[in-house]
Short mmCIF file of C-alpha atoms in Angstrom, two decimals:
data_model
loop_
_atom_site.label_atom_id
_atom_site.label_comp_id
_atom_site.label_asym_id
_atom_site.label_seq_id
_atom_site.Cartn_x
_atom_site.Cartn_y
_atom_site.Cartn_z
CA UNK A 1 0.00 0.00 0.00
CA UNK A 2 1.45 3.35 -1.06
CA UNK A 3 0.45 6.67 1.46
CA UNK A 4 0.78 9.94 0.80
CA UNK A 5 0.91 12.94 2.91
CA UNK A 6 -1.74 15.63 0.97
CA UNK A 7 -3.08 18.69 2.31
CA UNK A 8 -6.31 18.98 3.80
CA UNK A 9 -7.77 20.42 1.18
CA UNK A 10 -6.68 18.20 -1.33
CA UNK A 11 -8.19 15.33 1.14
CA UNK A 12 -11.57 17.10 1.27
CA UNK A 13 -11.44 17.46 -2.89
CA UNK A 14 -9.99 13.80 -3.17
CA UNK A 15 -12.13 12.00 -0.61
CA UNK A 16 -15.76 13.99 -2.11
CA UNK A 17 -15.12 12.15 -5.01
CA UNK A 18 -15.01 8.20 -3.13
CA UNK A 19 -18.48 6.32 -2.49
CA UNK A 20 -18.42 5.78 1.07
CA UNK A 21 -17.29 7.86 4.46
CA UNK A 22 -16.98 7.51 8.28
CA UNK A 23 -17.36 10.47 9.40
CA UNK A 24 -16.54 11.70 13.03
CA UNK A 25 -17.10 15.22 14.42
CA UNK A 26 -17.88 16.96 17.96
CA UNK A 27 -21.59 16.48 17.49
CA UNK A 28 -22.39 13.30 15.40
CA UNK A 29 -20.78 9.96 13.96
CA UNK A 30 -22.25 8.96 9.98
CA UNK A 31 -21.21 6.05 8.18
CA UNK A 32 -22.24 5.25 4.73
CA UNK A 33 -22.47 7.70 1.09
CA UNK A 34 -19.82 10.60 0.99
CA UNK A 35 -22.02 13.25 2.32
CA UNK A 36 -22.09 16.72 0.18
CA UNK A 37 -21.57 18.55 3.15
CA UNK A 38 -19.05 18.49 5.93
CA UNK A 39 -19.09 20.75 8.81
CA UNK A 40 -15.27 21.63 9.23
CA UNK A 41 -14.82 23.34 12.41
CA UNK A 42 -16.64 20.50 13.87
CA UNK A 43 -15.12 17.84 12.48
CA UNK A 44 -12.70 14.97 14.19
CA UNK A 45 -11.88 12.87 11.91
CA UNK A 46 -12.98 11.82 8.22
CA UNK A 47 -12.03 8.80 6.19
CA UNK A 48 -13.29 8.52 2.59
CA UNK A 49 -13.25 4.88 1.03
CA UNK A 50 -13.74 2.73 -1.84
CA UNK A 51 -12.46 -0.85 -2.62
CA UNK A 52 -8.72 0.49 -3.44
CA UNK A 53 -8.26 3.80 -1.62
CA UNK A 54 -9.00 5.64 1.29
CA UNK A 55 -8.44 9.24 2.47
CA UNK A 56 -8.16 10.24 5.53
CA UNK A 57 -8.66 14.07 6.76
CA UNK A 58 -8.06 14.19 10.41
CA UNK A 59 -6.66 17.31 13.15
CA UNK A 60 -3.18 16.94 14.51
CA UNK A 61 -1.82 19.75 17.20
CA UNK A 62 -4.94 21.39 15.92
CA UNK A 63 -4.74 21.61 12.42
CA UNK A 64 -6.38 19.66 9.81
CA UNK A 65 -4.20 17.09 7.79
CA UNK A 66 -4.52 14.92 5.04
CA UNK A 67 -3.58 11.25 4.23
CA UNK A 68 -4.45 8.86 1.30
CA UNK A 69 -3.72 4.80 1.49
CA UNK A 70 -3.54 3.65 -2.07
CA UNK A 71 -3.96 -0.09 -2.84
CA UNK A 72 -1.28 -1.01 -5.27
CA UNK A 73 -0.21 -4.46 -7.24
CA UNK A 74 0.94 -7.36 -5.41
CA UNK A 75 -0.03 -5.84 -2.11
CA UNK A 76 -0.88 -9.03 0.61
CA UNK A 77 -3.59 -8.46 2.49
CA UNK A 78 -6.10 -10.11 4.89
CA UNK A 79 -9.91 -8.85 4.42
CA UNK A 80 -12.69 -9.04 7.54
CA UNK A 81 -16.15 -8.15 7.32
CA UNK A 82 -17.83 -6.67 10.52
CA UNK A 83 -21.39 -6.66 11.38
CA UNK A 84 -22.87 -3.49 12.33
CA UNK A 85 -25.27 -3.22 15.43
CA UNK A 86 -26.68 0.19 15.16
CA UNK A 87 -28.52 -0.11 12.07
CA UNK A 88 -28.73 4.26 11.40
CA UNK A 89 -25.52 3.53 10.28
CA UNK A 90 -25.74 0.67 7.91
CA UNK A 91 -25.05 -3.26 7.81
CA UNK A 92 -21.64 -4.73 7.41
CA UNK A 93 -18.20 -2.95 7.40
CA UNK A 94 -15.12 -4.11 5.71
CA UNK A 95 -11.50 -3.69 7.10
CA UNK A 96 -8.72 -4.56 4.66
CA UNK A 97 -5.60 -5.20 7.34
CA UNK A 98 -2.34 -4.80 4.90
CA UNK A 99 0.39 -7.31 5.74
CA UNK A 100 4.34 -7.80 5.28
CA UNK A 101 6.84 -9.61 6.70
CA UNK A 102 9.51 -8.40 9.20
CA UNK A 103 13.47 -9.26 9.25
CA UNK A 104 12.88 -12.73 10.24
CA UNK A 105 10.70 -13.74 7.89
CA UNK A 106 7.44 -13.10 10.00
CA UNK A 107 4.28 -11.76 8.98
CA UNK A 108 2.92 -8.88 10.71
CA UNK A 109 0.14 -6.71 9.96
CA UNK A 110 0.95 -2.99 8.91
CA UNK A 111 -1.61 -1.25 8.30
CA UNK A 112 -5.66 -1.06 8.30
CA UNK A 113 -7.90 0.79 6.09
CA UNK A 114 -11.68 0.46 5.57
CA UNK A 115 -12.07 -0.74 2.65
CA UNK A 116 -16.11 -1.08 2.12
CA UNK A 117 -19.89 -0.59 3.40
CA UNK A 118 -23.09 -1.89 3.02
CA UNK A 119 -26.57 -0.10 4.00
CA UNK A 120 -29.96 -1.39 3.71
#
């Protein structure tokens, strides 16, 4: 998986243009289609997702920052479905866990991104 640091902006004009977000600010949690709107002075933490990619838009010291995990060929990866039990915000989440191998040979897992949603 290939990230890459991008500004905030660019996250906000990168991530409106995936399916799916998770959405986290001071006054509400959604999960499911990239809203049109997002409340920025509000907002936590925002992670924009399709099958290959996710962006991530999140505060650090303050500030917003920007983030994008980029599926790329030959990546290893393990996939896990998770039920949801609040049904406002949808079904079933998958979580794509991205794995290599250390010095001794051993597999580890590196990274996790979400990596799809299902609604009603």
């Amino acid at each position: 998986m290939k990230v890459e640091r991008i500004t905030a902006e660019e996250a906000v004009e990168r991530g409106r243009k995936l399916p799916f977000a998770l959405v986290r600010s001071l006054s509400s949690v959604t999960l499911g289609k990239t809203p049109t709107q997002l409340e920025i002075e509000e907002l936590l933490e925002a992670r924009f997702f399709c099958e290959t990619e996710e962006v991530r838009l999140f505060r650090q010291d303050g500030e917003l920052r920007g983030a994008a995990c980029i599926q790329e060929t030959g990546d290893c990866y393990l996939e896990k479905d998770y039920q949801i039990e609040n049904p406002r915000l949808g079904r079933q989440i998958t979580v794509r866990y991205e794995l290599n191998a250390d010095e001794d040979g051993q597999t580890y897992i590196s990274s996790a991104r979400i990596a799809g949603w299902k609604g009603d």
